XYZ file of C-alpha atoms in Angstrom:
705
model
C 29.024 -41.372 76.495
C 30.858 -43.327 73.843
C 32.499 -46.419 75.070
C 36.349 -47.070 74.535
C 36.677 -48.543 70.760
C 33.334 -47.609 69.496
C 33.026 -45.466 66.537
C 31.718 -41.734 67.146
C 27.898 -41.056 66.376
C 28.867 -38.333 63.753
C 32.179 -39.699 62.504
C 35.623 -39.195 63.200
C 36.801 -35.249 63.323
C 39.132 -34.020 60.453
C 42.526 -34.983 61.068
C 45.657 -32.784 60.091
C 47.060 -33.078 56.889
C 49.902 -31.396 55.691
C 49.392 -31.614 52.019
C 45.897 -29.904 52.631
C 45.961 -26.850 50.634
C 42.084 -25.841 50.092
C 40.258 -26.868 47.169
C 41.944 -29.965 45.533
C 42.809 -29.863 41.551
C 43.487 -33.296 41.008
C 40.112 -34.839 40.888
C 37.882 -37.094 39.065
C 34.051 -37.376 37.529
C 31.761 -38.347 40.308
C 28.116 -39.561 40.131
C 28.714 -40.327 36.264
C 25.661 -42.741 35.987
C 23.136 -39.376 36.991
C 24.999 -37.478 34.689
C 24.298 -39.525 31.798
C 20.509 -39.771 32.802
C 20.641 -35.893 33.129
C 21.808 -35.806 29.290
C 19.407 -38.140 28.289
C 16.432 -36.350 29.978
C 17.837 -33.318 28.646
C 17.620 -34.606 25.253
C 14.355 -36.065 25.906
C 13.116 -32.494 26.696
C 14.382 -30.976 23.581
C 12.210 -33.597 21.625
C 9.290 -33.027 23.398
C 9.727 -29.295 22.772
C 10.272 -29.762 19.294
C 7.304 -32.059 19.311
C 5.167 -29.389 21.052
C 6.065 -26.638 18.552
C 5.187 -28.865 15.595
C 2.006 -29.505 17.004
C 1.001 -26.600 18.844
C -0.832 -23.365 17.886
C -0.604 -20.618 20.660
C -3.223 -18.354 18.535
C -6.092 -20.932 20.506
C -5.104 -18.739 23.782
C -4.655 -15.265 21.939
C -7.719 -15.241 19.523
C -11.456 -15.970 20.256
C -12.869 -18.983 18.090
C -15.949 -18.864 16.256
C -18.660 -22.091 15.775
C -15.894 -23.273 12.933
C -13.241 -23.388 15.454
C -11.494 -19.924 13.273
C -9.633 -17.264 14.770
C -11.511 -13.950 15.231
C -8.883 -10.938 13.877
C -5.928 -12.933 12.880
C -3.532 -11.548 10.931
C -3.358 -13.019 7.177
C -6.703 -14.199 7.085
C -9.810 -13.632 5.624
C -11.161 -12.613 9.532
C -8.199 -10.236 10.079
C -10.715 -7.429 9.918
C -13.363 -9.025 12.243
C -11.549 -9.433 15.779
C -14.839 -9.637 17.692
C -16.886 -12.498 18.862
C -20.766 -12.121 18.115
C -23.306 -14.494 19.866
C -26.742 -15.113 18.142
C -28.450 -15.567 21.275
C -26.922 -14.883 24.330
C -29.502 -15.782 26.644
C -28.839 -19.325 25.576
C -25.442 -19.054 27.478
C -27.825 -19.134 30.480
C -27.833 -23.104 30.512
C -25.693 -24.715 33.215
C -23.949 -27.236 30.624
C -21.724 -23.467 29.701
C -20.259 -24.104 33.229
C -18.952 -27.637 32.276
C -17.871 -27.114 28.577
C -17.209 -23.474 28.723
C -18.980 -23.324 25.566
C -22.700 -21.607 24.604
C -25.143 -23.709 22.381
C -25.669 -20.828 19.727
C -24.125 -19.806 16.596
C -20.562 -17.469 17.343
C -19.188 -15.562 14.391
C -16.671 -13.178 13.718
C -17.491 -9.425 13.239
C -16.086 -6.281 12.763
C -18.021 -4.472 15.424
C -20.588 -5.110 18.044
C -24.428 -4.333 17.289
C -25.344 -0.527 18.606
C -28.932 -0.549 18.532
C -32.056 -2.799 19.044
C -33.373 -4.541 15.611
C -35.403 -7.775 14.880
C -34.904 -9.543 11.642
C -38.650 -9.482 10.669
C -38.300 -5.519 10.901
C -35.125 -5.333 9.282
C -36.215 -7.507 6.501
C -38.586 -5.006 5.284
C -36.308 -2.382 4.929
C -33.387 -2.039 2.521
C -31.044 -0.088 4.884
C -31.747 -2.306 7.801
C -31.101 -5.324 6.407
C -27.963 -4.247 4.831
C -26.808 -3.413 8.289
C -28.245 -6.585 9.795
C -26.289 -8.927 7.295
C -23.097 -7.638 9.113
C -24.252 -10.228 11.874
C -25.273 -12.816 9.768
C -23.861 -16.029 8.010
C -23.533 -15.815 4.127
C -26.475 -17.121 1.488
C -29.016 -15.171 2.435
C -30.388 -14.207 -1.370
C -33.572 -15.416 -1.951
C -34.512 -16.590 1.356
C -37.464 -15.706 3.512
C -37.334 -14.739 7.241
C -38.163 -17.811 8.025
C -35.903 -19.905 6.180
C -33.467 -17.795 7.210
C -33.980 -18.360 10.763
C -34.721 -22.315 10.305
C -31.277 -22.596 8.914
C -29.795 -20.791 11.664
C -28.073 -18.202 9.253
C -29.233 -14.856 11.233
C -29.866 -14.081 14.741
C -33.436 -13.358 15.472
C -32.747 -10.052 17.211
C -29.790 -7.697 17.552
C -29.263 -5.853 21.133
C -27.118 -2.853 21.611
C -23.607 -4.417 22.835
C -20.399 -3.460 23.578
C -16.796 -5.104 23.003
C -15.490 -7.086 26.169
C -12.355 -9.122 26.114
C -13.132 -9.434 22.438
C -16.289 -10.385 22.768
C -19.990 -8.582 22.001
C -21.968 -8.625 25.313
C -25.148 -6.609 26.075
C -24.505 -3.112 27.147
C -26.372 -3.773 30.218
C -27.157 -0.920 32.580
C -29.223 -0.211 36.163
C -31.726 2.642 36.923
C -31.789 4.312 40.048
C -34.530 1.750 41.426
C -32.286 -0.987 40.545
C -34.013 -1.986 37.098
C -32.108 -3.571 34.674
C -31.587 -1.877 31.202
C -30.170 -2.907 27.839
C -29.355 0.103 25.214
C -31.194 2.092 27.910
C -34.525 -0.069 27.847
C -35.537 -2.207 30.388
C -37.494 -4.700 28.226
C -36.952 -5.445 24.360
C -38.243 -7.338 21.403
C -36.335 -11.082 21.259
C -37.375 -11.343 17.530
C -39.694 -14.300 18.153
C -42.779 -12.072 19.169
C -42.153 -11.716 22.691
C -41.441 -8.481 24.520
C -38.786 -9.840 27.869
C -37.214 -8.010 30.324
C -33.393 -6.849 30.434
C -32.920 -8.788 33.314
C -33.438 -11.880 31.232
C -30.233 -11.495 29.755
C -28.199 -11.032 32.987
C -28.040 -15.064 33.460
C -26.725 -15.410 29.638
C -24.202 -12.470 30.183
C -23.067 -13.776 33.699
C -22.305 -17.583 32.321
C -20.709 -16.457 29.288
C -18.262 -14.371 31.272
C -17.449 -17.192 33.903
C -14.425 -17.952 32.138
C -13.194 -14.803 31.174
C -13.597 -12.841 34.640
C -10.302 -13.309 35.422
C -9.041 -12.256 31.558
C -10.862 -8.667 32.419
C -8.268 -8.461 35.448
C -5.420 -9.630 33.537
C -5.979 -7.389 30.854
C -6.318 -4.155 33.311
C -2.974 -5.479 34.916
C -1.527 -5.780 31.334
C -2.540 -1.986 30.289
C -1.050 -0.902 34.010
C 2.028 -2.792 32.626
C 2.201 -0.780 29.539
C 1.609 2.501 31.258
C 4.142 1.960 34.173
C 7.141 -0.231 32.796
C 9.618 2.480 32.442
C 9.073 3.566 36.176
C 9.232 -0.199 37.214
C 12.324 -0.436 35.680
C 13.822 3.007 37.311
C 12.599 1.312 40.616
C 14.115 -1.899 40.129
C 17.435 0.209 39.091
C 17.365 1.943 42.241
C 17.000 -1.279 43.974
C 19.991 -2.589 42.318
C 22.078 0.530 42.996
C 21.030 0.585 46.657
C 21.929 -3.400 47.041
C 25.543 -2.581 45.208
C 26.345 0.659 47.463
C 24.925 -1.555 50.402
C 27.597 -4.604 49.664
C 30.431 -2.143 48.943
C 30.024 -0.482 52.307
C 29.618 -3.564 53.953
C 33.039 -4.563 52.411
C 34.623 -1.375 54.467
C 32.008 -1.066 56.937
C 30.588 -4.098 58.105
C 30.077 -3.873 61.944
C 28.840 -0.186 61.628
C 26.363 -1.203 58.293
C 24.848 -4.184 60.312
C 23.593 -2.052 63.403
C 22.905 0.805 61.123
C 20.834 -1.861 59.104
C 19.021 -3.323 62.085
C 17.694 -0.022 63.500
C 16.844 1.291 59.825
C 14.575 -1.868 59.656
C 13.300 -1.336 62.956
C 12.160 2.139 62.099
C 10.642 1.399 58.561
C 8.838 -1.336 60.211
C 7.533 1.506 62.864
C 6.662 3.999 60.404
C 4.523 1.312 58.555
C 2.643 0.671 61.535
C 2.356 4.337 62.125
C 0.991 5.114 58.538
C -1.102 2.044 58.820
C -2.996 3.512 61.841
C -3.490 6.587 60.359
C -5.673 5.209 57.320
C -7.569 3.083 60.097
C -8.410 6.015 62.116
C -9.354 7.839 59.078
C -11.457 5.713 57.990
C -13.360 5.623 60.957
C -16.252 8.342 59.753
C -16.130 6.740 55.825
C -19.285 5.136 55.290
C -19.067 1.250 54.492
C -15.824 1.025 55.660
C -16.484 -0.939 59.343
C -17.534 -4.096 56.578
C -15.678 -7.117 57.225
C -13.387 -8.572 55.041
C -15.634 -12.047 54.953
C -18.522 -10.248 54.284
C -17.097 -7.963 51.380
C -15.732 -11.563 49.874
C -13.128 -11.646 46.530
C -13.489 -8.405 44.636
C -11.452 -7.859 41.391
C -11.098 -4.466 42.119
C -8.519 -4.794 44.801
C -8.497 -1.011 45.702
C -11.625 -1.747 47.414
C -9.930 -3.740 50.083
C -8.054 -0.419 51.221
C -11.035 1.469 51.987
C -12.135 -1.109 54.839
C -10.760 -0.354 58.214
C -10.069 -4.360 58.811
C -7.489 -4.488 56.056
C -5.621 -1.680 57.930
C -5.938 -3.371 61.158
C -4.519 -6.440 59.560
C -1.585 -4.693 58.421
C -0.951 -2.999 61.765
C -1.141 -6.465 63.434
C 1.105 -8.255 61.214
C 4.000 -5.631 61.105
C 3.539 -5.205 65.061
C 4.371 -9.036 65.448
C 7.018 -8.913 63.026
C 8.643 -5.684 64.920
C 8.341 -7.340 68.544
C 10.037 -10.606 66.985
C 13.169 -8.759 65.723
C 13.331 -6.516 69.140
C 13.270 -10.078 71.103
C 16.144 -11.944 68.830
C 18.222 -8.761 69.123
C 17.735 -8.978 72.826
C 18.329 -12.582 73.494
C 21.197 -12.815 70.622
C 23.203 -9.655 71.291
C 26.587 -11.649 72.022
C 26.092 -13.833 69.087
C 25.278 -10.886 66.828
C 28.738 -9.862 67.384
C 30.432 -13.131 66.197
C 28.127 -12.782 63.231
C 29.328 -9.562 62.491
C 33.098 -11.089 62.620
C 32.052 -13.730 60.097
C 30.440 -11.220 57.481
C 33.177 -8.831 58.003
C 35.472 -12.149 57.018
C 32.760 -12.661 53.995
C 33.482 -9.020 53.207
C 37.163 -9.615 52.628
C 36.548 -12.873 50.642
C 34.323 -10.906 48.141
C 37.112 -8.291 47.740
C 39.372 -10.887 46.530
C 36.726 -12.125 44.721
C 34.828 -9.301 43.166
C 33.721 -10.946 40.098
C 31.381 -13.183 42.253
C 29.204 -10.131 42.514
C 28.372 -10.618 39.131
C 27.768 -14.422 38.986
C 23.959 -14.299 39.941
C 23.512 -12.351 36.733
C 24.849 -15.471 34.663
C 22.630 -17.659 37.063
C 19.697 -15.676 35.983
C 20.208 -15.534 32.549
C 20.576 -19.506 32.927
C 17.211 -19.461 34.829
C 15.439 -17.326 32.466
C 16.438 -19.541 29.581
C 15.185 -22.624 31.649
C 11.653 -20.575 32.581
C 10.934 -19.280 29.333
C 11.749 -22.759 27.678
C 9.192 -24.132 30.137
C 6.801 -21.629 29.392
C 6.622 -21.788 25.879
C 6.764 -25.629 25.767
C 3.785 -25.573 28.187
C 1.601 -23.308 25.930
C 2.604 -24.857 22.778
C 2.061 -28.316 24.542
C -1.817 -26.998 25.640
C -2.514 -25.715 22.332
C -1.880 -28.633 20.448
C -5.193 -30.422 20.522
C -7.638 -30.385 17.406
C -10.770 -28.749 17.256
C -13.886 -30.702 18.532
C -17.174 -30.375 17.478
C -20.507 -31.177 19.281
C -24.055 -31.315 18.517
C -26.109 -28.613 20.381
C -29.482 -28.380 20.485
C -32.675 -26.881 22.209
C -34.947 -29.752 22.243
C -34.604 -33.253 23.428
C -32.452 -35.245 21.478
C -30.328 -38.621 21.687
C -27.409 -37.128 19.981
C -26.857 -34.158 22.232
C -23.601 -33.310 23.291
C -21.984 -36.083 21.000
C -19.044 -35.271 18.133
C -19.768 -34.544 14.927
C -18.371 -33.090 11.605
C -19.578 -29.694 10.587
C -18.513 -30.779 6.987
C -21.508 -33.475 6.367
C -23.690 -32.481 9.263
C -26.458 -31.185 7.463
C -26.815 -34.474 5.368
C -25.814 -36.743 8.479
C -28.529 -38.854 10.330
C -27.831 -36.342 13.395
C -29.401 -33.827 11.846
C -32.457 -35.973 10.493
C -33.095 -36.943 14.196
C -33.120 -33.658 15.461
C -33.856 -31.323 13.038
C -33.149 -28.040 15.511
C -29.517 -29.337 16.521
C -26.316 -27.609 15.068
C -22.871 -28.634 14.835
C -20.977 -26.213 16.577
C -17.157 -26.122 17.842
C -16.875 -26.994 21.712
C -13.252 -27.149 22.625
C -9.729 -28.595 21.581
C -8.747 -32.038 22.068
C -8.041 -35.281 20.099
C -7.945 -39.232 20.039
C -4.558 -40.078 18.620
C -1.579 -41.427 20.554
C -0.093 -38.010 21.221
C -2.967 -36.347 22.501
C -3.707 -39.287 24.784
C 0.027 -38.941 26.204
C -0.276 -34.890 26.453
C -0.900 -34.721 29.881
C 1.982 -37.179 30.554
C 4.451 -34.961 28.441
C 3.054 -31.981 30.649
C 3.776 -33.391 33.400
C 7.549 -34.291 31.657
C 7.524 -30.775 30.885
C 7.190 -29.541 34.856
C 9.537 -32.276 36.083
C 12.262 -30.965 33.846
C 11.692 -27.362 34.617
C 12.206 -28.276 38.193
C 15.157 -30.410 37.527
C 16.981 -27.891 35.168
C 16.107 -24.897 37.586
C 17.442 -26.759 40.675
C 20.579 -27.757 38.440
C 21.371 -24.059 37.600
C 21.088 -23.233 41.341
C 23.077 -26.126 42.168
C 25.763 -24.785 39.789
C 25.735 -21.498 41.045
C 26.064 -22.650 44.841
C 28.997 -25.242 43.844
C 30.866 -22.431 41.652
C 30.780 -19.597 44.547
C 31.827 -22.516 47.327
C 34.696 -23.158 45.500
C 35.938 -19.862 44.823
C 35.640 -18.776 48.396
C 37.142 -21.894 49.748
C 40.247 -21.118 47.692
C 40.542 -17.735 49.592
C 40.048 -19.460 53.145
C 42.746 -22.142 52.643
C 45.041 -19.960 50.907
C 48.340 -19.381 53.172
C 49.232 -16.126 51.770
C 46.589 -14.247 49.605
C 46.079 -13.361 47.052
C 49.247 -15.155 45.981
C 48.143 -18.679 46.707
C 44.416 -18.104 45.289
C 43.965 -18.870 41.484
C 43.937 -15.811 39.058
C 40.288 -16.225 38.304
C 38.543 -17.909 41.121
C 35.126 -17.933 40.007
C 36.048 -19.054 36.306
C 38.134 -21.789 37.848
C 35.629 -23.040 39.984
C 32.817 -23.187 37.337
C 35.247 -25.184 35.219
C 35.834 -27.906 37.772
C 32.149 -28.212 38.561
C 30.993 -28.536 35.026
C 34.019 -30.780 34.433
C 34.032 -33.079 37.331
C 30.761 -32.322 38.931
C 27.920 -32.637 36.628
C 26.223 -35.826 37.798
C 26.687 -34.622 41.490
C 24.879 -31.293 40.662
C 22.150 -33.813 38.960
C 22.071 -36.090 41.609
C 21.410 -33.491 44.175
C 18.691 -31.559 42.173
C 16.700 -34.486 41.075
C 16.166 -35.562 44.616
C 14.995 -31.707 45.198
C 12.918 -32.204 42.174
C 11.143 -35.525 43.115
C 10.107 -33.686 46.275
C 8.932 -30.611 44.656
C 6.710 -32.721 42.479
C 5.034 -34.532 45.102
C 4.290 -31.354 46.519
C 2.916 -29.961 43.645
C 0.684 -33.279 42.884
C -0.400 -32.440 46.780
C -1.589 -29.117 45.923
C -2.975 -30.607 43.132
C -5.069 -33.227 44.758
C -5.839 -30.694 47.577
C -7.375 -28.089 45.014
C -9.928 -31.113 43.307
C -11.139 -31.964 46.866
C -11.579 -28.455 48.201
C -15.538 -29.060 47.972
C -15.166 -32.602 49.959
C -16.247 -32.566 53.611
C -14.144 -35.350 54.833
C -12.215 -34.118 57.553
C -9.778 -37.173 57.758
C -8.887 -36.763 54.157
C -8.341 -32.804 54.785
C -6.221 -33.557 57.597
C -4.244 -36.213 55.938
C -3.404 -34.008 53.042
C -2.554 -31.463 55.420
C 0.240 -33.273 57.355
C 1.856 -34.502 54.172
C 1.949 -30.785 52.626
C 3.474 -29.589 55.821
C 6.115 -33.304 56.203
C 7.230 -32.498 52.470
C 7.611 -28.882 53.216
C 9.709 -29.589 56.030
C 11.637 -32.422 54.132
C 12.429 -29.900 51.177
C 14.137 -27.313 53.483
C 16.049 -30.141 54.892
C 17.101 -31.389 51.439
C 18.015 -27.823 50.366
C 20.071 -27.293 53.537
C 21.527 -30.535 52.993
C 22.409 -30.109 49.389
C 23.870 -26.649 49.791
C 26.324 -27.871 52.183
C 27.313 -31.005 50.026
C 28.022 -28.994 47.094
C 30.515 -26.996 49.412
C 32.227 -30.242 50.599
C 32.021 -31.458 46.615
C 33.799 -28.332 45.695
C 36.441 -28.493 48.412
C 37.264 -32.423 48.152
C 35.737 -33.480 44.613
C 33.909 -36.540 46.405
C 30.829 -37.682 45.044
C 27.338 -36.331 46.322
C 26.263 -38.808 49.184
C 29.913 -38.889 50.334
C 29.873 -35.195 50.779
C 26.414 -35.000 51.833
C 27.377 -37.340 55.014
C 30.749 -35.353 55.421
C 28.937 -31.970 55.761
C 26.359 -33.599 57.967
C 28.536 -35.105 60.445
C 30.805 -31.728 60.424
C 27.623 -29.902 61.217
C 26.244 -32.277 63.902
C 29.895 -32.394 65.818
C 29.508 -28.612 65.800
C 25.538 -28.372 66.427
C 25.568 -25.394 68.687
C 27.499 -23.251 66.521
C 25.367 -24.201 63.510
C 22.098 -23.495 65.408
C 22.992 -20.273 66.460
C 25.875 -18.619 64.852
C 25.162 -19.493 61.070
C 21.579 -18.653 61.548
C 21.747 -15.355 63.118
C 24.064 -14.271 60.319
C 21.350 -15.847 57.920
C 19.065 -13.074 60.166
C 21.012 -10.611 59.572
C 20.997 -10.866 55.934
C 17.621 -11.177 55.713
C 17.175 -7.922 57.756
C 19.442 -6.422 55.169
C 17.099 -7.724 52.223
C 14.236 -6.602 54.443
C 15.797 -2.979 54.580
C 16.076 -2.641 50.869
C 12.904 -4.176 49.898
C 11.375 -1.807 52.634
C 13.149 1.750 51.141
C 12.106 1.155 47.920
C 8.481 -0.562 48.555
C 7.838 2.655 50.503
C 9.287 5.116 47.794
C 7.167 2.742 45.042
C 3.945 3.350 47.333
C 3.986 6.836 47.444
C 4.967 7.562 44.221
C 2.480 5.126 42.313
C -0.395 5.814 44.716
C -0.015 9.389 44.065
C 0.000 10.526 47.841
C 2.849 13.055 47.780
C 1.413 16.117 45.659
C 5.227 16.357 43.872
C 4.440 13.186 41.880
C 0.842 13.810 41.123
C 1.118 14.522 37.697
C 3.912 12.378 36.915
C 2.784 9.249 38.183
C 1.165 6.963 35.853
C -2.741 6.747 35.274
C -3.551 3.253 36.378
C -6.309 0.350 37.380
C -4.412 -1.063 39.986
C -1.621 0.988 41.538
C -0.453 -1.963 43.574
C 0.383 -3.743 40.458
C 3.747 -2.038 39.809
C 4.261 -1.368 43.593
C 3.974 -5.191 43.888
C 6.266 -5.704 41.109
C 8.813 -3.539 42.344
C 8.671 -4.566 45.791
C 9.108 -8.489 44.410
C 11.823 -7.469 42.187
C 13.582 -5.585 44.535
C 13.340 -8.635 46.654
C 14.947 -10.772 43.768
C 18.035 -8.396 43.195
C 18.941 -8.010 46.874
C 18.647 -11.777 47.119
C 20.913 -11.971 44.121
C 23.241 -9.958 45.877
C 23.044 -10.844 49.444
C 22.759 -14.683 48.150
C 26.418 -14.566 47.220
C 27.291 -13.061 50.504
C 25.176 -15.688 52.075
C 27.091 -18.641 49.892
C 30.277 -16.897 50.999
C 29.365 -17.108 54.716
C 28.306 -20.500 54.747
C 31.606 -21.919 52.978
C 33.591 -19.940 55.119
C 31.811 -21.111 58.176
C 32.276 -24.802 56.907
C 35.722 -24.162 56.250
C 35.827 -22.529 59.736
C 34.723 -25.589 61.281
C 37.474 -27.845 59.529
C 39.959 -25.402 60.517
C 38.942 -26.086 63.921
C 39.396 -29.988 63.742
C 42.289 -29.970 61.614
C 44.767 -27.269 63.518
C 45.206 -26.665 66.839
C 47.169 -23.269 66.797
C 50.217 -24.641 67.216
C 53.519 -23.791 65.411
C 53.022 -26.920 63.099
C 49.425 -26.645 62.525
C 48.275 -22.997 63.049
C 44.689 -21.727 62.423
C 44.001 -20.308 58.561
C 41.231 -18.109 59.815
C 41.923 -14.273 60.337
C 42.743 -12.668 63.194
C 39.523 -11.201 63.607
C 37.931 -14.428 64.136
C 40.601 -15.855 66.343
C 40.010 -13.255 68.776
C 36.354 -13.208 68.848
C 36.334 -17.278 69.395
C 39.289 -16.668 72.263
C 41.877 -18.489 70.239
C 45.234 -17.554 68.872
C 47.887 -19.083 66.983
C 51.156 -20.226 68.874
C 54.585 -18.078 67.923
C 57.085 -20.517 66.389
C 59.853 -21.494 69.108
C 63.101 -19.307 68.961
C 65.928 -21.293 67.114
């Protein structure tokens, strides 16, 4: 209970102001210091991009690199016709150092094609035709040299084994007989070129270590191939999602009440069908051999379709969908009365969008700006990560004091390192550098990530404030649309950029700092995965949870602060305080009404994603005979399905985010309306008659003269 004269805990309610007619047009610039800081940081970001583009070389990511640091298959170079990387002795890749340095201690050179037959240098040297073929896998300068001289100089490999190209690298063509015996080129043994007959299984360790870094690339290449085969069908699926979203929004404009209930029933039916389908798959796998293997025993598989042949996978789907179904039904039962109020608010939002139809297309502008931000960050990150110089190190087979030390290939043959370690070689190891630029490269990457978060949050904030200003002008207009600006969206966008760039930068900066802390926590957690310190794990888990909650809270505060900035033109901190106190004075309405509305809009997104997702599943999986000959042949049919589902959600979210922002803005205006006005003739409520009826309030008629 508040004592007499004591200031209310959450501030004074808004008082009646006869001059207030909605968003204030006579306003000044806010948070100027943060605006200047943001502009300086953007200029620095551009400078980092220019520096990265001048130093970086994306070819290091695209092409494999030979022992001299040259790119295999690069257009416009002598190696243009040699796109494949060949290892002189793949068995040396079995060294544990490969896992640490990601580099095989053997000569690597670019070749036109991989060897396709067994051959040793000793036997090939005696046959002119064989030696001509063998030279394709040797360095230059063989004329007049004996076999011993060639091998001691490291100009040729001692042997060739049948190989196949894999991610632009030549690996032995390993196979397996029925008894489990490993073969290479259909032979279980091979001549290593040094007079030894070895088992084909000796090649396995080398191949395994050599592919430790590129196994993920195999999956990536298959996924890329799937995209090339299905991209037009994915676009069709996304267009369907856009049309359904647009149709849903248009229907909400005229049939909000009916559409909400239809949407609720459809979501329940879609989830129910999902449970039924998963149950049928679960039952059908009962008699299939190996289907009772647990996910834990199966482990991680690059072929994700394997999981769909495990009963436990479908059981997990059934449990998840059933839980979601029960939660939705329980929420509908206990919140049925509040849903009616939420429907009235959605109807009012539909009316507002009807007057500001251009708002539906504003997400396209936000999407275009976010695409620019993401593209700039990604390109800069690639150029920064590839702006290192080639580093060469000493690799040897016997003990050597200079092992793994940096060397120069140009004069290595005459250096003291070569004299002390005759069998050593100076090979390309990795990309790095010792200059000031290279020393601070990690700092530039961090700056790139931080500015990415800041710019992305700024673009999102700009969209929120622009929409809030447009919808607030609708709510506070006494006569609609006469008292509204001719172009509400453009008018609000101009005000936001002209006066409140600093406020937008301030709010997005706070959010970006929290997000970058979360990224650092995830990085630390990843680095400490092998540790057994339970106290450290618990502390990290608590910190991650706290900062996740803090990020959600800041997003909530920012969103409402931008609405208040759009209406009153005050600075960010004052607006955030006013919005927070206004919401706290109406805590019950916020906790129930606003969140129920968000829940209904979420169900709308879920319905669109569910409908498009089910269609995509039956099309790409070939489960429907009508689509068997039409659907593309894919490695992983879940790739286009997931792409369509995620894309559909983003598209639906784009359309429904306009509705959500409209509802939030109208809700805040509605709370202010209740505090400013009392329904009398002098202070009438500005909310619609529909909202007045739902809230059991009414405007009193003017007294008769």
